[in-house]
CSV table of C-alpha atoms and ligand atoms in Angstrom, one decimal:
chain,number,residue,atom,x,y,z
A,1,MET,CA,135.6,136.5,197.1
A,2,ARG,CA,132.6,137.7,199.1
A,3,ILE,CA,129.6,135.5,199.6
A,4,THR,CA,126.3,137.0,200.9
A,5,ILE,CA,123.5,134.7,202.0
A,6,LEU,CA,120.4,136.3,200.6
A,7,GLY,CA,118.1,133.5,201.7
A,8,SER,CA,118.7,130.5,203.9
A,9,ALA,CA,115.3,128.7,204.0
A,10,ALA,CA,114.1,125.8,201.8
A,11,GLY,CA,111.0,126.2,199.6
A,12,GLY,CA,108.2,127.9,201.4
A,13,GLY,CA,110.5,130.1,203.5
A,14,PHE,CA,110.3,130.4,207.3
A,15,PRO,CA,107.8,130.8,208.6
A,16,GLN,CA,105.9,129.2,205.7
A,17,TRP,CA,102.7,131.1,204.9
A,18,ASN,CA,100.3,128.2,205.6
A,19,CYS,CA,102.2,126.3,208.2
A,20,ASN,CA,101.5,126.1,211.9
A,21,CYS,CA,104.2,123.6,212.9
A,22,ARG,CA,106.0,124.2,216.2
A,23,ASN,CA,108.7,126.3,214.5
A,24,CYS,CA,106.4,128.4,212.2
A,25,ALA,CA,103.7,129.1,214.9
A,26,GLY,CA,106.4,129.7,217.5
A,27,GLN,CA,108.4,132.1,215.3
A,28,ARG,CA,105.2,134.1,214.6
A,29,ALA,CA,104.2,134.2,218.2
A,30,GLY,CA,107.7,134.9,219.5
A,31,THR,CA,107.6,131.8,221.7
A,32,VAL,CA,110.4,130.0,219.8
A,33,ARG,CA,113.7,131.8,219.4
A,34,ALA,CA,114.3,131.5,215.7
A,35,LYS,CA,115.0,134.0,212.9
A,36,ALA,CA,112.7,134.3,209.9
A,37,ARG,CA,114.3,133.3,206.6
A,38,THR,CA,113.7,133.8,202.9
A,39,GLN,CA,114.0,131.1,200.3
A,40,SER,CA,117.6,130.0,199.5
A,41,SER,CA,119.8,132.0,197.3
A,42,ILE,CA,123.3,133.4,197.6
A,43,PHE,CA,125.3,136.2,195.9
A,44,ILE,CA,129.0,135.8,195.0
A,45,GLN,CA,131.2,138.7,194.2
A,46,PRO,CA,135.0,138.6,193.4
A,47,ASP,CA,135.3,141.5,195.8
A,48,ALA,CA,132.9,143.5,198.0
A,49,GLY,CA,131.5,146.3,195.9
A,50,ALA,CA,132.0,144.4,192.6
A,51,ASP,CA,129.2,143.0,190.4
A,52,GLY,CA,128.4,139.4,191.2
A,53,LEU,CA,126.6,136.2,190.4
A,54,LEU,CA,123.1,135.4,191.8
A,55,LEU,CA,123.0,131.7,192.6
A,56,ASN,CA,119.4,130.7,192.2
A,57,ALA,CA,116.6,133.2,191.8
A,58,SER,CA,114.2,132.7,194.7
A,59,PRO,CA,110.6,133.8,194.7
A,60,ASP,CA,111.7,136.2,197.5
A,61,LEU,CA,114.3,137.9,195.3
A,62,LEU,CA,112.7,141.4,195.4
A,63,GLN,CA,112.7,141.3,199.2
A,64,GLN,CA,116.3,140.1,199.2
A,65,ILE,CA,117.4,142.9,196.9
A,66,LYS,CA,115.8,145.5,199.2
A,67,ALA,CA,117.5,143.9,202.2
A,68,THR,CA,121.0,143.9,200.5
A,69,PRO,CA,122.3,147.4,199.4
A,70,ALA,CA,125.2,145.7,197.6
A,71,LEU,CA,122.7,144.4,195.0
A,72,GLN,CA,121.7,148.0,194.0
A,73,PRO,CA,124.9,150.1,193.5
A,74,GLY,CA,122.9,153.1,192.0
A,75,ARG,CA,125.4,154.0,189.3
A,76,ALA,CA,122.7,154.7,186.6
A,77,LEU,CA,119.0,155.4,186.3
A,78,ARG,CA,118.5,151.6,185.8
A,79,ASP,CA,121.2,149.5,187.5
A,80,THR,CA,121.9,146.2,189.2
A,81,ALA,CA,124.9,144.5,190.7
A,82,ILE,CA,123.6,141.2,189.3
A,83,ALA,CA,126.0,140.4,186.4
A,84,ALA,CA,124.5,137.0,185.8
A,85,VAL,CA,122.3,134.3,187.3
A,86,LEU,CA,123.2,130.6,187.7
A,87,LEU,CA,120.6,127.9,188.5
A,88,ILE,CA,121.6,124.7,190.3
A,89,ASP,CA,118.3,123.1,189.3
A,90,GLY,CA,114.9,124.1,187.9
A,91,GLN,CA,112.8,123.9,191.1
A,92,ILE,CA,110.2,126.7,191.8
A,93,ASP,CA,112.0,128.0,194.8
A,94,HIS,CA,115.2,128.5,192.8
A,95,SER,CA,113.9,129.8,189.5
A,96,THR,CA,110.7,131.8,190.0
A,97,GLY,CA,112.6,134.9,190.9
A,98,LEU,CA,113.7,135.1,187.3
A,99,PHE,CA,110.3,136.7,186.5
A,100,MET,CA,111.2,139.5,189.0
A,101,LEU,CA,114.2,140.5,186.8
A,102,ARG,CA,112.1,141.0,183.7
A,103,GLU,CA,112.6,144.8,183.7
A,104,ARG,CA,116.3,144.3,183.1
A,105,ASN,CA,118.0,146.4,180.4
A,106,GLY,CA,119.2,143.8,177.9
A,107,LYS,CA,119.1,140.0,178.0
A,108,LEU,CA,119.7,138.3,181.3
A,109,PRO,CA,122.8,136.1,181.3
A,110,LEU,CA,121.6,132.8,182.6
A,111,TRP,CA,123.8,129.8,183.3
A,112,CYS,CA,122.3,126.4,183.7
A,113,THR,CA,122.5,122.8,182.4
A,114,ASP,CA,120.7,121.6,179.3
A,115,ALA,CA,118.4,119.6,181.5
A,116,VAL,CA,117.3,122.7,183.5
A,117,ALA,CA,117.0,124.9,180.4
A,118,GLN,CA,114.7,122.2,178.9
A,119,ASP,CA,112.5,122.0,182.0
A,120,LEU,CA,112.3,125.8,182.1
A,121,SER,CA,111.2,125.9,178.4
A,122,THR,CA,108.7,123.1,178.6
A,123,GLY,CA,107.2,121.9,181.9
A,124,ASN,CA,107.5,125.4,183.5
A,125,PRO,CA,108.3,127.7,180.5
A,126,ILE,CA,109.8,130.6,182.4
A,127,LEU,CA,112.4,131.2,179.8
A,128,ARG,CA,109.8,131.4,177.0
A,129,VAL,CA,107.7,133.9,179.0
A,130,LEU,CA,110.8,136.0,179.7
A,131,GLU,CA,111.3,136.3,175.9
A,132,HIS,CA,108.4,138.8,176.0
A,133,TYR,CA,110.3,140.9,178.5
A,134,CYS,CA,114.1,141.2,178.9
A,135,GLY,CA,114.9,137.9,177.3
A,136,VAL,CA,117.5,135.4,178.4
A,137,ASP,CA,121.1,135.0,177.2
A,138,ARG,CA,121.4,131.3,178.1
A,139,ARG,CA,124.9,129.9,178.7
A,140,ARG,CA,125.4,126.2,179.0
A,141,ILE,CA,126.9,124.5,182.1
A,142,GLN,CA,128.4,121.1,181.5
A,143,PRO,CA,128.0,119.2,184.8
A,144,ASP,CA,131.3,117.4,184.4
A,145,GLY,CA,133.8,119.4,186.5
A,146,THR,CA,135.2,121.4,183.5
A,147,PRO,CA,136.4,124.8,184.8
A,148,PHE,CA,134.6,127.8,183.3
A,149,GLU,CA,134.5,131.6,183.8
A,150,ILE,CA,131.6,133.9,183.8
A,151,PRO,CA,132.0,137.3,182.1
A,152,GLY,CA,132.1,140.1,184.7
A,153,LEU,CA,133.1,137.8,187.5
A,154,ALA,CA,136.8,137.5,186.8
A,155,PRO,CA,139.0,136.1,188.3
A,156,LEU,CA,136.6,133.6,189.8
A,157,VAL,CA,136.6,130.0,188.3
A,158,PHE,CA,133.6,127.8,188.4
A,159,ARG,CA,133.1,124.0,188.2
A,160,ALA,CA,129.8,122.1,188.2
A,161,ILE,CA,129.3,118.5,189.2
A,162,ALA,CA,126.2,116.4,188.6
A,163,LEU,CA,124.3,115.4,191.8
A,164,SER,CA,122.0,112.5,192.1
A,165,SER,CA,118.7,114.0,193.0
A,166,LYS,CA,115.5,114.6,191.0
A,167,ALA,CA,114.2,117.0,188.5
A,168,ALA,CA,111.2,119.3,189.4
A,169,PRO,CA,107.7,117.7,189.5
A,170,TYR,CA,106.8,119.5,186.2
A,171,SER,CA,109.9,118.3,184.4
A,172,PRO,CA,109.1,116.1,181.4
A,173,HIS,CA,111.8,113.7,182.7
A,174,ARG,CA,110.8,113.7,186.4
A,175,ASP,CA,111.0,109.9,186.5
A,176,ALA,CA,114.0,109.5,184.3
A,177,PRO,CA,116.8,111.5,186.0
A,178,GLU,CA,119.5,113.1,183.8
A,179,PRO,CA,122.9,114.2,184.9
A,180,GLY,CA,122.5,118.0,185.2
A,181,ASP,CA,119.0,118.0,186.8
A,182,ASN,CA,120.8,119.1,189.9
A,183,ILE,CA,124.4,120.4,190.2
A,184,GLY,CA,126.8,121.2,193.0
A,185,LEU,CA,129.1,124.2,192.3
A,186,LEU,CA,132.7,124.7,193.2
A,187,VAL,CA,133.8,128.4,193.1
A,188,THR,CA,137.5,129.2,193.4
A,189,ASP,CA,139.2,132.5,193.8
A,190,PRO,CA,142.7,132.0,192.3
A,191,ARG,CA,144.1,135.0,194.3
A,192,SER,CA,143.5,133.3,197.6
A,193,GLY,CA,143.4,129.8,196.3
A,194,LYS,CA,140.2,129.3,198.3
A,195,THR,CA,137.2,127.3,197.1
A,196,LEU,CA,133.5,127.2,198.1
A,197,PHE,CA,131.4,124.1,197.5
A,198,TYR,CA,127.7,125.0,197.2
A,199,ALA,CA,125.0,122.3,197.1
A,200,PRO,CA,121.7,123.4,198.7
A,201,GLY,CA,120.0,120.2,197.5
A,202,LEU,CA,122.1,117.1,198.1
A,203,GLY,CA,120.4,113.8,198.1
A,204,GLU,CA,123.4,111.6,198.4
A,205,ILE,CA,127.1,112.0,199.0
A,206,ASP,CA,128.9,109.8,196.5
A,207,ALA,CA,132.7,109.6,196.0
A,208,GLN,CA,132.7,112.5,193.6
A,209,VAL,CA,130.7,114.8,195.8
A,210,PHE,CA,132.8,113.9,198.8
A,211,ASP,CA,135.9,114.6,196.8
A,212,ALA,CA,134.5,118.1,195.9
A,213,MET,CA,133.7,118.7,199.5
A,214,HIS,CA,137.2,117.7,200.5
A,215,GLN,CA,138.7,120.2,198.0
A,216,ALA,CA,136.7,123.1,199.4
A,217,ASP,CA,137.7,125.5,202.2
A,218,ALA,CA,134.0,126.1,202.9
A,219,VAL,CA,131.1,123.8,202.2
A,220,MET,CA,127.6,125.2,202.1
A,221,VAL,CA,125.3,122.3,201.8
A,222,ASP,CA,121.8,120.8,202.2
A,223,GLY,CA,120.3,121.7,205.6
A,224,THR,CA,116.7,120.9,204.6
A,225,PHE,CA,115.7,118.2,207.1
A,226,TRP,CA,117.0,117.0,210.5
A,227,THR,CA,115.4,113.5,210.2
A,228,ASP,CA,114.5,111.5,207.1
A,229,ASP,CA,110.9,111.1,208.2
A,230,GLU,CA,110.5,114.7,209.5
A,231,MET,CA,107.5,115.5,207.2
A,232,GLN,CA,105.9,112.2,207.8
A,233,ARG,CA,106.1,112.4,211.5
A,234,LEU,CA,104.4,115.9,211.4
A,235,GLY,CA,101.7,114.5,209.1
A,236,LEU,CA,102.7,117.0,206.4
A,237,SER,CA,103.8,114.6,203.7
A,238,ARG,CA,104.0,110.9,202.9
A,239,LYS,CA,107.5,111.4,201.5
A,240,THR,CA,110.8,111.1,203.2
A,241,ALA,CA,113.7,113.6,202.8
A,242,HIS,CA,115.4,111.0,200.6
A,243,ASP,CA,112.3,110.7,198.4
A,244,ILE,CA,112.5,114.4,197.5
A,245,GLY,CA,116.3,114.5,197.1
A,246,HIS,CA,117.6,115.6,200.4
A,247,LEU,CA,120.0,113.9,202.8
A,248,ALA,CA,118.9,114.4,206.4
A,249,GLN,CA,121.4,115.7,209.0
A,250,SER,CA,121.0,113.4,211.9
A,251,GLY,CA,121.7,109.7,212.4
A,252,PRO,CA,124.1,107.2,210.8
A,253,GLY,CA,125.1,108.3,207.3
A,254,GLY,CA,123.5,111.8,207.8
A,255,MET,CA,125.0,115.1,206.9
A,256,VAL,CA,126.5,115.8,210.3
A,257,GLU,CA,128.4,112.6,210.2
A,258,TRP,CA,129.7,113.4,206.7
A,259,LEU,CA,130.8,116.9,207.6
A,260,ASP,CA,132.7,115.4,210.6
A,261,LYS,CA,134.9,113.6,208.1
A,262,LEU,CA,136.2,116.8,206.5
A,263,PRO,CA,139.5,118.5,207.5
A,264,ALA,CA,139.2,120.5,210.8
A,265,SER,CA,139.9,123.7,208.9
A,266,THR,CA,136.9,123.4,206.5
A,267,ARG,CA,134.1,125.8,207.2
A,268,ARG,CA,130.8,123.9,207.4
A,269,LEU,CA,127.6,125.7,206.7
A,270,LEU,CA,124.0,124.4,206.4
A,271,ILE,CA,121.6,126.3,204.0
A,272,HIS,CA,118.2,125.6,202.5
A,273,ILE,CA,116.7,124.8,205.9
A,274,ASN,CA,113.1,123.6,205.9
A,275,ASN,CA,110.7,125.4,208.3
A,276,THR,CA,110.1,122.1,210.1
A,277,ASN,CA,113.8,121.6,211.0
A,278,PRO,CA,114.5,121.8,214.7
A,279,ILE,CA,117.9,123.4,214.1
A,280,LEU,CA,116.0,126.7,213.4
A,281,ASP,CA,115.1,126.9,217.1
A,282,GLU,CA,118.2,128.5,218.6
A,283,ASP,CA,117.4,126.8,222.0
A,284,SER,CA,116.9,123.3,220.7
A,285,ALA,CA,119.1,120.3,221.5
A,286,GLU,CA,119.5,119.7,217.7
A,287,ARG,CA,120.9,123.2,217.2
A,288,ALA,CA,123.3,122.7,220.1
A,289,GLU,CA,124.4,119.4,218.5
A,290,VAL,CA,125.2,121.0,215.1
A,291,GLU,CA,127.0,123.9,216.8
A,292,ARG,CA,129.1,121.4,218.9
A,293,ALA,CA,130.0,119.8,215.6
A,294,GLY,CA,131.4,123.1,214.4
A,295,ILE,CA,128.6,123.7,211.9
A,296,THR,CA,127.1,127.1,211.1
A,297,VAL,CA,123.4,127.3,210.5
A,298,CYS,CA,123.1,130.0,207.8
A,299,GLU,CA,121.0,133.1,208.3
A,300,ASP,CA,119.8,135.7,205.8
A,301,GLY,CA,122.2,138.6,205.5
A,302,MET,CA,125.4,136.7,206.6
A,303,THR,CA,128.5,137.4,204.6
A,304,LEU,CA,131.7,135.3,204.2
A,305,ASP,CA,135.0,136.6,202.8
A,306,PHE,CA,137.8,134.3,201.7
B,401,ZN,ZN1,114.8,124.2,197.1
B,402,ZN,ZN1,106.3,125.1,209.6
């Protein structure tokens, strides 16, 4: 399978439009060596050149399509290589791009859990609005690890597991989490036997999540924050990383420590990186630390084949 990183930043992108933190201001001024990034989304194809699955539809989707020729194969007057979209949650930065696909010929095949479909039909009724345009052919994901296939993406096999995190702020059940508010996805190519684990929002690594990470040949996981109090320290928010459903990378019990427990052969990648995270600065001590730990910091446009 081929995986293309369309966007590697967390919500807001990098630099974020209204932010003048060290990273954002430095990136704009050219005084911090860091690459700009769009909001997180990846594209998975069984083979390079084939139609694929869009994993999350970011508000930056149109920019990502322009930057990625593989998404527009040009076989017909109206064409796209996006065979289907899969949402791992119902957050703004993962779902708003659906609006940008409204000109599609025919209903958009959309894979998500019941919890996400409900949020996107009530608190943020994107799916209802889309009924006035291309419409959505909604397909149910059960977040219980049952293998499923997606038409047009054979022979790839998908499995979803429920993650403990939070529904979006506009969810009618924001304060009563349901399994399926957030999922992690395992994608296996039976030809190579290789598996990707994708979880851009990962609040906690429980036994089931760690087992999924262990099964994978590549893990592409939550790279949002370096420290749990990153936003508080900068005076940008009163909330910790944990409060908003993200496990910080540094310190005891952090993501770097968890990734270190995986087999040496596992590819480790961080995605969904917040604009405040010091690992974006290619000259920072934090970036050097993750690289020493054998971890790749995802960049827009990167591809992986396995
Ligand atoms: Zn996000
Ligand atoms: Zn910033």
